[in-house]
Coordinates of C-alpha atoms in Angstrom, one line a residue:
M80 CA 16.5 -51.5 -38.4
A81 CA 13.2 -49.6 -38.8
Q82 CA 13.4 -45.9 -38.5
I83 CA 11.1 -44.2 -36.0
P84 CA 9.8 -40.8 -37.3
I85 CA 10.7 -37.8 -35.2
T86 CA 7.7 -35.6 -34.6
W87 CA 7.6 -31.9 -33.7
D88 CA 4.8 -30.3 -31.7
G89 CA 4.4 -27.4 -34.2
T90 CA 1.4 -27.0 -36.5
D91 CA 0.9 -25.9 -40.1
A92 CA -1.4 -23.1 -41.4
N93 CA -4.4 -25.4 -41.0
G94 CA -3.6 -26.3 -37.4
Q95 CA -2.5 -29.8 -38.2
P96 CA 0.6 -31.2 -36.4
L97 CA 3.8 -30.9 -38.3
R98 CA 6.1 -34.0 -38.7
W99 CA 9.7 -33.8 -39.7
D100 CA 9.1 -36.7 -42.1
T101 CA 6.3 -34.8 -43.9
P102 CA 6.9 -34.7 -47.6
G103 CA 8.3 -31.4 -48.8
L104 CA 9.1 -30.2 -45.3
R105 CA 12.6 -28.9 -44.7
W106 CA 14.0 -28.0 -41.3
N107 CA 16.5 -25.2 -41.0
G108 CA 17.8 -26.3 -37.6
F109 CA 15.9 -23.7 -35.6
V110 CA 12.9 -24.3 -33.4
P111 CA 10.2 -21.7 -32.7
Q112 CA 11.1 -19.4 -29.8
P113 CA 8.4 -18.9 -27.1
T114 CA 6.7 -15.6 -27.2
P115 CA 8.1 -13.5 -24.4
K116 CA 5.7 -12.7 -21.7
R117 CA 4.7 -9.0 -21.5
M118 CA 6.4 -7.4 -18.6
S119 CA 4.0 -5.8 -16.1
Q120 CA 4.3 -2.0 -16.0
L121 CA 5.8 -0.8 -12.8
R122 CA 3.8 1.8 -11.0
V123 CA 4.9 4.3 -8.3
L124 CA 3.1 3.4 -5.0
L125 CA 0.6 6.1 -4.1
G126 CA -0.4 4.5 -0.8
F127 CA 1.5 7.1 1.1
A128 CA -1.7 9.2 1.0
N129 CA -3.2 6.7 3.6
A130 CA 0.1 6.0 5.5
P131 CA 0.6 6.8 9.1
D132 CA 2.1 10.2 9.9
H133 CA 5.5 8.9 10.6
S134 CA 5.6 6.8 7.4
L135 CA 4.6 9.9 5.3
D136 CA 7.4 11.9 7.0
E137 CA 10.0 9.2 6.3
L138 CA 8.9 9.0 2.6
A139 CA 9.2 12.7 2.1
S140 CA 12.7 12.6 3.5
A141 CA 13.7 9.7 1.3
V142 CA 12.4 11.5 -1.9
S143 CA 14.2 14.7 -0.9
Q144 CA 17.5 12.9 -0.5
K145 CA 17.3 10.6 -3.6
L146 CA 15.3 12.3 -6.3
Y147 CA 17.0 15.7 -6.5
G148 CA 20.3 15.5 -8.4
N149 CA 19.3 12.0 -9.7
A150 CA 20.0 12.1 -13.5
L151 CA 16.9 10.0 -14.2
Y152 CA 14.6 12.6 -12.8
D153 CA 16.5 15.9 -12.2
A154 CA 18.6 16.7 -15.3
P155 CA 18.0 20.4 -16.3
P156 CA 16.9 21.7 -18.7
T157 CA 15.2 18.6 -20.1
L158 CA 14.1 17.1 -16.8
V159 CA 13.0 19.3 -13.9
P160 CA 10.9 18.1 -11.0
P161 CA 7.6 20.0 -10.7
V162 CA 8.3 20.7 -7.0
T163 CA 11.6 22.2 -5.8
Q164 CA 13.6 20.5 -3.1
A165 CA 13.2 23.6 -0.9
A166 CA 9.4 23.5 -1.3
L167 CA 9.3 19.8 -0.4
D168 CA 11.6 20.2 2.6
T169 CA 9.6 23.2 3.9
A170 CA 6.4 21.2 3.7
Q171 CA 7.9 18.3 5.4
T172 CA 9.3 20.4 8.2
N173 CA 6.0 22.1 8.7
F174 CA 4.2 18.8 8.8
S175 CA 6.7 17.2 11.2
E176 CA 6.4 20.1 13.6
A177 CA 2.6 20.1 13.4
V178 CA 2.6 16.3 14.2
A179 CA 4.6 17.0 17.4
T180 CA 2.3 19.9 18.4
A181 CA -0.9 17.9 17.7
A182 CA 0.3 15.0 20.0
L183 CA 0.1 17.4 23.0
G184 CA -2.5 19.9 21.8
G185 CA -6.2 20.0 21.1
P186 CA -8.6 19.8 18.1
E187 CA -7.2 23.0 16.5
D188 CA -3.7 21.6 16.5
T189 CA -4.9 18.3 15.0
A190 CA -6.7 20.2 12.3
D191 CA -3.6 22.2 11.5
K192 CA -1.6 19.0 11.3
N193 CA -4.1 17.5 8.9
N194 CA -3.9 20.5 6.7
K195 CA -0.2 20.4 6.5
R196 CA -0.4 16.7 5.9
E197 CA -2.6 17.2 2.8
I198 CA -0.2 19.9 1.5
L199 CA 2.7 17.4 1.7
I200 CA 0.7 14.7 0.1
G201 CA -0.2 17.0 -2.8
L202 CA 3.5 17.7 -3.4
L203 CA 4.5 14.1 -3.3
R204 CA 1.7 13.2 -5.7
Q205 CA 3.2 15.7 -8.2
L206 CA 6.6 14.2 -7.8
A207 CA 5.3 10.6 -8.2
A208 CA 3.6 11.6 -11.5
H209 CA 7.0 13.0 -12.6
V210 CA 8.8 9.8 -11.7
Q211 CA 6.3 7.4 -13.4
P212 CA 7.2 8.0 -17.0
H213 CA 10.9 8.2 -16.5
H214 CA 11.9 5.0 -14.6
G215 CA 12.0 2.9 -17.7
N216 CA 10.1 0.0 -16.1
D217 CA 13.2 -0.7 -14.0
L218 CA 12.6 -1.4 -10.4
A219 CA 16.0 -0.2 -9.3
N220 CA 15.5 3.1 -11.2
L221 CA 12.1 3.6 -9.6
L222 CA 13.4 2.9 -6.1
S223 CA 16.3 5.3 -6.7
S224 CA 13.8 8.2 -6.7
G225 CA 12.9 7.5 -3.0
F226 CA 9.4 6.3 -3.8
D227 CA 8.2 2.7 -3.4
A228 CA 6.8 0.5 -6.1
A229 CA 3.3 -0.8 -6.2
S230 CA 3.1 -4.6 -6.1
T231 CA 2.4 -6.3 -9.5
N232 CA 1.3 -9.5 -7.8
R233 CA -2.5 -9.8 -8.2
A234 CA -2.7 -13.0 -6.2
A235 CA -4.5 -12.8 -2.9
T236 CA -2.2 -12.8 0.1
A237 CA -2.7 -12.8 3.8
L238 CA -3.4 -9.4 5.2
T239 CA -1.0 -7.9 7.7
T240 CA -2.3 -7.2 11.2
P241 CA -3.5 -3.6 11.7
A242 CA -2.6 -1.3 14.6
I243 CA -4.8 1.0 16.6
L244 CA -3.1 4.4 16.3
D245 CA -5.5 6.4 18.5
I246 CA -8.8 6.3 20.4
R247 CA -10.7 9.5 21.1
N248 CA -14.0 10.5 22.6
G249 CA -16.9 11.4 20.3
T250 CA -20.4 12.1 21.6
T251 CA -21.6 10.8 24.9
G252 CA -21.0 7.0 25.1
Q253 CA -19.1 7.0 21.8
L254 CA -15.4 6.3 21.1
I255 CA -13.7 6.8 17.8
L256 CA -10.9 4.5 16.7
K257 CA -8.2 5.4 14.3
V258 CA -6.4 2.4 12.6
A259 CA -3.4 2.3 10.3
P260 CA -4.8 1.3 6.9
I261 CA -4.0 -2.1 5.5
A262 CA -3.4 -2.6 1.7
N263 CA -6.1 -4.7 0.0
A264 CA -8.4 -4.8 3.0
K265 CA -12.1 -4.8 2.1
C266 CA -13.1 -3.4 5.5
Y267 CA -12.2 -3.6 9.2
E268 CA -13.9 -5.4 12.0
A269 CA -13.7 -4.1 15.6
R270 CA -14.6 -5.8 18.9
C271 CA -14.6 -4.4 22.4
F272 CA -14.3 -5.8 26.0
H273 CA -15.8 -4.1 29.0
L274 CA -13.0 -3.8 31.7
S275 CA -13.8 -4.6 35.3
P276 CA -12.5 -2.2 38.0
E277 CA -9.5 -4.5 38.3
G278 CA -8.9 -4.2 34.5
T279 CA -10.0 -7.7 33.6
P280 CA -11.6 -7.9 30.1
G281 CA -15.1 -9.3 29.9
V282 CA -16.7 -11.2 27.0
P283 CA -15.8 -9.7 23.6
Q284 CA -18.6 -7.9 21.9
S285 CA -18.8 -7.0 18.2
A286 CA -18.2 -3.3 17.6
G287 CA -19.1 -3.3 13.9
L288 CA -17.6 -3.3 10.4
Y289 CA -16.0 -0.2 8.9
T290 CA -14.6 0.9 5.6
D291 CA -12.9 4.0 7.0
S292 CA -9.9 3.0 9.1
R293 CA -9.5 6.6 10.4
G294 CA -12.9 7.0 11.9
M295 CA -14.5 3.9 13.4
K296 CA -17.3 5.3 15.6
V297 CA -18.3 2.8 18.3
G298 CA -21.4 3.9 20.2
G299 CA -23.7 2.5 22.9
L300 CA -21.0 2.5 25.5
T301 CA -21.6 3.3 29.2
P302 CA -20.1 6.7 30.1
G303 CA -17.4 6.5 32.8
Q304 CA -16.5 2.9 32.0
N305 CA -13.3 1.6 30.6
Y306 CA -13.2 -0.5 27.4
Q307 CA -10.6 -2.5 25.5
F308 CA -10.6 -2.7 21.7
Q309 CA -9.1 -4.8 19.0
V310 CA -9.4 -4.5 15.2
R311 CA -8.7 -6.9 12.3
A312 CA -8.7 -6.4 8.5
I313 CA -11.1 -8.3 6.4
G314 CA -10.1 -9.9 3.1
G315 CA -7.0 -11.5 1.7
S316 CA -6.3 -15.2 1.2
T317 CA -7.2 -16.1 4.8
G318 CA -10.4 -14.0 5.0
S319 CA -9.1 -11.8 7.7
S320 CA -5.9 -10.7 9.5
D321 CA -5.0 -11.5 13.1
W322 CA -6.6 -9.3 15.8
S323 CA -4.5 -6.2 16.7
N324 CA -2.9 -5.6 20.0
P325 CA -5.6 -4.4 22.5
V326 CA -5.9 -0.7 23.4
S327 CA -8.0 0.6 26.3
H328 CA -9.9 3.9 26.7
R329 CA -12.5 5.4 29.0
S330 CA -15.9 6.4 27.6
L331 CA -17.2 9.8 28.6

């Protein structure tokens, strides 16, 4: 019975296919092991800087509860967080109280809230920089700090639907929309509907494209009239997200 040579898909130094029946070739019983894929480096998610106020408050609380006393990140004298727990808790409390005041107050209260927000963000950035080199590229370790991990998936995915957080009056005939930012969005598209006295929306009109989700200035509106707005994020695997829930406001 004729023997059928067994071939192997390896190659020699000249790039030629190797065969087990090649003269002078000896096989030691092992096959080449595939080169392990390089693991993606986990990164601490810094998107909290653009998160809604309530999400930022929740993150600060989680970091305070999980990071301090965690042997990975708080093990004196070798590892000491750059921000004390007392300093973080004070900044969070000040911010949380300012958010509640701004909801019922005026422009000065909003400005005070924004200042306290930036202080809290600055402290969280310092702590995120402290966590980054010490999580050992282990997701469980990273999450044990209270921070979230940035996605390592570079493939385009469908964008989530944005939410209109606030609408306020600008100049005469102008309304300014504030929208929760959407990760990986290229920009945001707004549309508006003029509302009849009975509250029935009219034909949708384009209200422009915006790169700043926190300050979409829609002009050319008729003072004293009510308008309804929707926003969607542009980008992702489908080209755009769904339209947000409608929110109404009167133009002054």
